[in-house]
Coordinates of C-alpha atoms and ligand atoms in Angstrom, one line a residue:
X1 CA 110.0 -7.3 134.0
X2 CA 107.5 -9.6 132.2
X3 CA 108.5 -10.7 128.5
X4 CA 106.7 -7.9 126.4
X5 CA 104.3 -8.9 123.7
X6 CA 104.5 -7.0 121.0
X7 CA 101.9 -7.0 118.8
X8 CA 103.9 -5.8 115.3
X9 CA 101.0 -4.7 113.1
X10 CA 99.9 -2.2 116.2
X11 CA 103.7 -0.6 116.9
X12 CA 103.1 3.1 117.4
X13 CA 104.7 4.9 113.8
X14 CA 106.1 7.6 116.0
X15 CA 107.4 7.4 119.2
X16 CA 109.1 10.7 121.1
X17 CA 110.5 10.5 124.6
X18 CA 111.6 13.3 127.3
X19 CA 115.0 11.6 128.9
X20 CA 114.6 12.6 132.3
X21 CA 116.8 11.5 135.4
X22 CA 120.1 11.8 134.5
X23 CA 121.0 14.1 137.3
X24 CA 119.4 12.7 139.9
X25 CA 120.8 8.8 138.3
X26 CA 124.5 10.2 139.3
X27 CA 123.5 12.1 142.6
X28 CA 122.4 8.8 143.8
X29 CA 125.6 7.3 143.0
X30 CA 127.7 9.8 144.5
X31 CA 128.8 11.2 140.8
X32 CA 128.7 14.6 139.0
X33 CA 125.8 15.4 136.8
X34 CA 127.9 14.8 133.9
X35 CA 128.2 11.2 134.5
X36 CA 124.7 10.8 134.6
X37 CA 124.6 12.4 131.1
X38 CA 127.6 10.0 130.0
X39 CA 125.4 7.0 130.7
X40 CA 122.6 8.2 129.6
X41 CA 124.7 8.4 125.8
X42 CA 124.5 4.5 126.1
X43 CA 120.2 4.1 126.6
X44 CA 120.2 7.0 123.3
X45 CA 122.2 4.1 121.7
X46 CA 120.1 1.1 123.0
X47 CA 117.0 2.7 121.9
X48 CA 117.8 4.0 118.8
X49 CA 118.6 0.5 117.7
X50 CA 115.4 -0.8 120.0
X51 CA 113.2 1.0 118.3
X52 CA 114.7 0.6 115.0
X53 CA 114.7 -3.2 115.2
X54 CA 110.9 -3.2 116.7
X55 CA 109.6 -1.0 113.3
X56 CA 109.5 2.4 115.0
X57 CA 108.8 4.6 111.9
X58 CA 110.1 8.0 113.9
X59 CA 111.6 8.7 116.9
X60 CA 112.1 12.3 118.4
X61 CA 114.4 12.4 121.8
X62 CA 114.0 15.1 123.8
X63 CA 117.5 16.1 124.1
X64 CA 118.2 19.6 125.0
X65 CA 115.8 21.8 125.3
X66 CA 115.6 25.8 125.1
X67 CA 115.3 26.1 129.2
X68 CA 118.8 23.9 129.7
X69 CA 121.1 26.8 128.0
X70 CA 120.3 27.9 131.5
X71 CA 122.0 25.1 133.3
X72 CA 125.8 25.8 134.2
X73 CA 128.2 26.2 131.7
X74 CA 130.2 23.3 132.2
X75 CA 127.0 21.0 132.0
X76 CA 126.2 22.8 128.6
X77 CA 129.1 22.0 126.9
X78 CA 129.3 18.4 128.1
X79 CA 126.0 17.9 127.0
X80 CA 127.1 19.6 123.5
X81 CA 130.8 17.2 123.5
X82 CA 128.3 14.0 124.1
X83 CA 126.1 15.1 120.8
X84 CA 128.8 15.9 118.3
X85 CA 130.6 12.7 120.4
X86 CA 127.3 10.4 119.7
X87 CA 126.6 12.1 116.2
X88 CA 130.4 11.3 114.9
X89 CA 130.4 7.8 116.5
X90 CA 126.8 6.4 115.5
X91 CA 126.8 7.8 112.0
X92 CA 128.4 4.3 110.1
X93 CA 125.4 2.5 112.4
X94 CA 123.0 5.0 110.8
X95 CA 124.6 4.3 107.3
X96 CA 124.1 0.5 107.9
X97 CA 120.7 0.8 109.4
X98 CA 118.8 3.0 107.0
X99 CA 118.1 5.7 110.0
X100 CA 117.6 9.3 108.3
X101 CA 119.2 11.8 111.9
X102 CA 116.5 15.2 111.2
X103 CA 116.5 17.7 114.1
X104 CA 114.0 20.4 115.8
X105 CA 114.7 23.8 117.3
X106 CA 116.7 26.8 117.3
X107 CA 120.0 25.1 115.8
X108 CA 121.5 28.8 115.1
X109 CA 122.2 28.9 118.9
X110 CA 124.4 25.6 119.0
X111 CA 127.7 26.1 119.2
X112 CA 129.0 25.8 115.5
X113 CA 131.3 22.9 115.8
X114 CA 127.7 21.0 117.2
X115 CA 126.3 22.5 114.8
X116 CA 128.4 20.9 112.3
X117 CA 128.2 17.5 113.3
X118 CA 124.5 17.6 113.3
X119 CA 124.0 19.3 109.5
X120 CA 126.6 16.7 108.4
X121 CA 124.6 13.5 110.1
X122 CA 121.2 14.9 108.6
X123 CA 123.2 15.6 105.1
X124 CA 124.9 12.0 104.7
X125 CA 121.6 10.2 106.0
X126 CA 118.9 12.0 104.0
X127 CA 118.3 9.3 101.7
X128 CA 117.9 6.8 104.2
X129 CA 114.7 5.5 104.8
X130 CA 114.0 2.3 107.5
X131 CA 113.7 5.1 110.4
X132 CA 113.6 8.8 111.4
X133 CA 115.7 9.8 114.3
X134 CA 115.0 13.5 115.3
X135 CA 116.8 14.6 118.3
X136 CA 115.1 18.3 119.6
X137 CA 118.0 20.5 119.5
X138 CA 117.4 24.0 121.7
X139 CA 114.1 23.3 121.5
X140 CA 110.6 25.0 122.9
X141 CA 107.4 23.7 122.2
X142 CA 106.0 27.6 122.6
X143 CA 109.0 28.3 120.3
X144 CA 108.3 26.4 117.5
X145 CA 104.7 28.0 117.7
X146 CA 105.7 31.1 117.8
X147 CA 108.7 30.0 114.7
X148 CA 105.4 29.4 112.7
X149 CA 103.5 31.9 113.6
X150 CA 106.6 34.6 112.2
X151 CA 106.7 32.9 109.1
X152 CA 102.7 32.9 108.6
X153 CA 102.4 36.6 109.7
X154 CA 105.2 37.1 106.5
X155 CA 103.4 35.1 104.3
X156 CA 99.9 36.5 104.9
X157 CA 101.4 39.9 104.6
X158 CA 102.7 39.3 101.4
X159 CA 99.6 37.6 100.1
X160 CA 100.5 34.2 100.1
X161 CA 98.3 33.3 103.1
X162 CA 94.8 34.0 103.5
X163 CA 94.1 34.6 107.3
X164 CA 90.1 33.9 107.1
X165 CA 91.2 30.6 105.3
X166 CA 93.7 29.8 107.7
X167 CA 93.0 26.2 109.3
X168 CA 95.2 23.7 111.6
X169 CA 96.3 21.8 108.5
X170 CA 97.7 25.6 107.1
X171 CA 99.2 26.3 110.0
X172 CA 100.6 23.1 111.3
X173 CA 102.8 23.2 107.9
X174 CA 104.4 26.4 109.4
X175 CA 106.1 24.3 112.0
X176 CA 109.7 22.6 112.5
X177 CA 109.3 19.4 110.1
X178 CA 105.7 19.2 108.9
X179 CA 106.0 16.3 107.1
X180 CA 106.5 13.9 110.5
X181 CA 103.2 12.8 111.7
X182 CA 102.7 13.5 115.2
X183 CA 103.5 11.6 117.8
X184 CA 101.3 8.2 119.0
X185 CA 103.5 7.4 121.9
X186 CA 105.1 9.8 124.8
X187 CA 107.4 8.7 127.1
X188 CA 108.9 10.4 130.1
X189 CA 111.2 8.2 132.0
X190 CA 112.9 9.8 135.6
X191 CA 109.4 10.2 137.7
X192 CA 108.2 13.4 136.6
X193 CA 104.4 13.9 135.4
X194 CA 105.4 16.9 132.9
X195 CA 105.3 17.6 129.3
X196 CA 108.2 20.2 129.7
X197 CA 107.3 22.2 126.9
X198 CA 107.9 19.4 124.2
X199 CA 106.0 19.0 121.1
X200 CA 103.1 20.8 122.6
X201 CA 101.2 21.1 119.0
X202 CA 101.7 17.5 117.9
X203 CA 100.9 15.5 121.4
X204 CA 97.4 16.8 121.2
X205 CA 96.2 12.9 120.8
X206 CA 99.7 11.0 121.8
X207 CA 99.3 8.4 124.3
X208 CA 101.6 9.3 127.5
X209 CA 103.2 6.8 129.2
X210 CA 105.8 7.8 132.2
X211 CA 108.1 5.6 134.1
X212 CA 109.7 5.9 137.6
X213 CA 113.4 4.6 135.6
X214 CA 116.0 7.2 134.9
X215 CA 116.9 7.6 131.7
X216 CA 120.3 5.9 132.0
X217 CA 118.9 2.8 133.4
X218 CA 116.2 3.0 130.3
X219 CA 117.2 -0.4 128.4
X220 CA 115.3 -2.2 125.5
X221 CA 113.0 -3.9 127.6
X222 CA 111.5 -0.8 128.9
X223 CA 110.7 0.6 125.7
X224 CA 109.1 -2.9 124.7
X225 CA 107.0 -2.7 128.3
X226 CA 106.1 0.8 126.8
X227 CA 104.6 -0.5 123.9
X228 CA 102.9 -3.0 125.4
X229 CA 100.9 -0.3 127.1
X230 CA 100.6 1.8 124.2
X231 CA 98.6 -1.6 122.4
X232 CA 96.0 -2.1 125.6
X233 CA 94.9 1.7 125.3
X234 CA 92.1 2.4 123.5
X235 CA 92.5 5.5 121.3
X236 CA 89.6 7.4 120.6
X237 CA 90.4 10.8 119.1
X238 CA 87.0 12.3 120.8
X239 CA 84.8 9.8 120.0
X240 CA 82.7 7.2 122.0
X241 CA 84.3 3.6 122.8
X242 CA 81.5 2.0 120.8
X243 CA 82.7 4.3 117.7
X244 CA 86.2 3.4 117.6
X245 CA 85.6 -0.1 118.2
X246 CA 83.6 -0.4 115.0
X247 CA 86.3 1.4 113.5
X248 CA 89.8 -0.1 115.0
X249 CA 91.4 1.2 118.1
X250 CA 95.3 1.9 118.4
X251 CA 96.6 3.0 115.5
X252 CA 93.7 3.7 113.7
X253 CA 93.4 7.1 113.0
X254 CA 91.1 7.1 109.9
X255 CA 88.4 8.7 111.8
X256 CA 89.8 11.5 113.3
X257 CA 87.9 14.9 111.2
X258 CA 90.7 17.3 109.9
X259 CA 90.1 20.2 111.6
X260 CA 90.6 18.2 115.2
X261 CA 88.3 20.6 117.3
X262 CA 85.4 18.6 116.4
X263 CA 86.1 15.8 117.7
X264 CA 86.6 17.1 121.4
X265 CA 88.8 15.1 123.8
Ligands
FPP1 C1 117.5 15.3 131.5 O1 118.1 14.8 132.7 C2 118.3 15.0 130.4 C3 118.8 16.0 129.6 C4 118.7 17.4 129.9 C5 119.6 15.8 128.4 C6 119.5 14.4 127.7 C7 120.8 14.0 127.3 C8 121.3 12.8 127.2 C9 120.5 11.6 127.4 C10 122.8 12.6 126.9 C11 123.2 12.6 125.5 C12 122.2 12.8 124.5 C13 122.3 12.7 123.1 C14 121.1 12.9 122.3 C15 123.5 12.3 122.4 P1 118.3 15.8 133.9 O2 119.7 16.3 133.9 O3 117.3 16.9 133.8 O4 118.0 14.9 135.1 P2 117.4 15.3 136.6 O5 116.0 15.7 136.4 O6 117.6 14.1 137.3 O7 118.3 16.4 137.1

């Protein structure tokens, strides 16, 4: 892997990343599934602090998703014992680092001592303020859409909302945590080309940037070769090369309209 040159005054502000391979990482290793997930725990850790130390201003993970309360039970609660494990374990890290823990999803479906541990890592870090680490918690991009569009229904039908004035900026601040900007980066590690039904409102301009390395073989360098990526691409919201060039490339959203559809692809 080549050094990665990181250019700090382009680092994407929010990076969110769909930890794939963990299963097929312990299949190749003659393991159970649940080992994969074990070592997988230790790349959350590495990158947390990763993208913490490279200026990351958010970082969403992926980390269960409304589909996997489908996955055998045993798997489930493993996968719950490792978050309450991780949660409990990395929360004096968090203290020292400044990293505020939010989450995204249906957290009434967790089971309550998960639960727990996650409202009592978003309560004692809520002041912080160096970096955002949101871990998607039984979440579903659709859901989350359909989350917002309950609420908005309620609101319009009490007054509050105006459907003829209703815009993306209105309705976007129906969703999970409106106040995080959407995402710059996507990363899917584990050799899949999919978007899994993760953040499906927010990547509408991310950059997407997939590996063939399963997520517990993810290490700090592979974020960094991420990023490097991310800084070569040229982001243009819609708008011609010659446009963005006069205007700043990566990183430089200023010219992308409010409403988004105008701007095309
Ligand atoms: C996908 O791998 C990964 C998950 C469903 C869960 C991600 C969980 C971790 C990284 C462990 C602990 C997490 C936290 C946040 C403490 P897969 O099982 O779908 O892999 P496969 O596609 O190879 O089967």
């Amino acid at each position: 892997m080549p050094q990665a040159e990181i250019r700090p005054d382009r680092v994407p502000r929010h990076v969110a990343v769909i930890m794939d391979g963990n299963g097929r990482w312990a299949q190749a290793r003659g393991l159970e599934r649940n080992a994969g997930h074990r070592a997988g725990l230790e790349s959350v850790r590495e990158v947390v602090r990763a993208a913490h130390d490279l200026g990351v201003a958010y970082l969403t993970l992926y980390a269960f998703s409304l589909e996997n309360w489908n996955r055998p039970k045993e798997e489930v609660s493993e996968l719950m014992r490792l978050l309450e494990h991780y949660l409990e374990e990395e929360l004096a890290e968090a203290m020292e680092n400044g990293v505020r823990v939010r989450s995204i999803g249906r957290l009434d479906r967790l089971p309550p001592s998960t639960r727990r541990a996650v409202q009592k890592a978003i309560e004692r870090t809520r002041r912080n303020e160096n970096m955002e680490l949101l871990f998607a918690l039984s979440y579903g991009g659709r859901s989350e859409i359909v989350d917002a569009a309950r609420r908005l229904i309620r609101e319009a039908e009490l007054g509050v909302v105006d459907p003829d004035r209703l815009d993306e900026k209105t309705f976007a601040a129906y969703l999970y945590e409106p106040d995080v900007p959407d995402p710059d980066l996507l990363i899917r590690t584990g050799n899949e080309y999919r978007v899994s039904n993760f953040l499906l409102w927010q990547i509408a301009y991310a950059e997407i940037y997939t590996t063939a390395v399963m997520w517990p073989d993810f290490r700090r360098e592979h974020l960094e070769a991420a990023i490097v990526d991310y800084q070569a691409r040229e982001r243009r919201f819609g708008q011609t090369s010659e446009q963005v060039t006069g205007a700043g490339a990566v990183g430089d959203d200023s010219s992308v309209g409010g409403e988004g559809e105008a701007v095309g692809r």
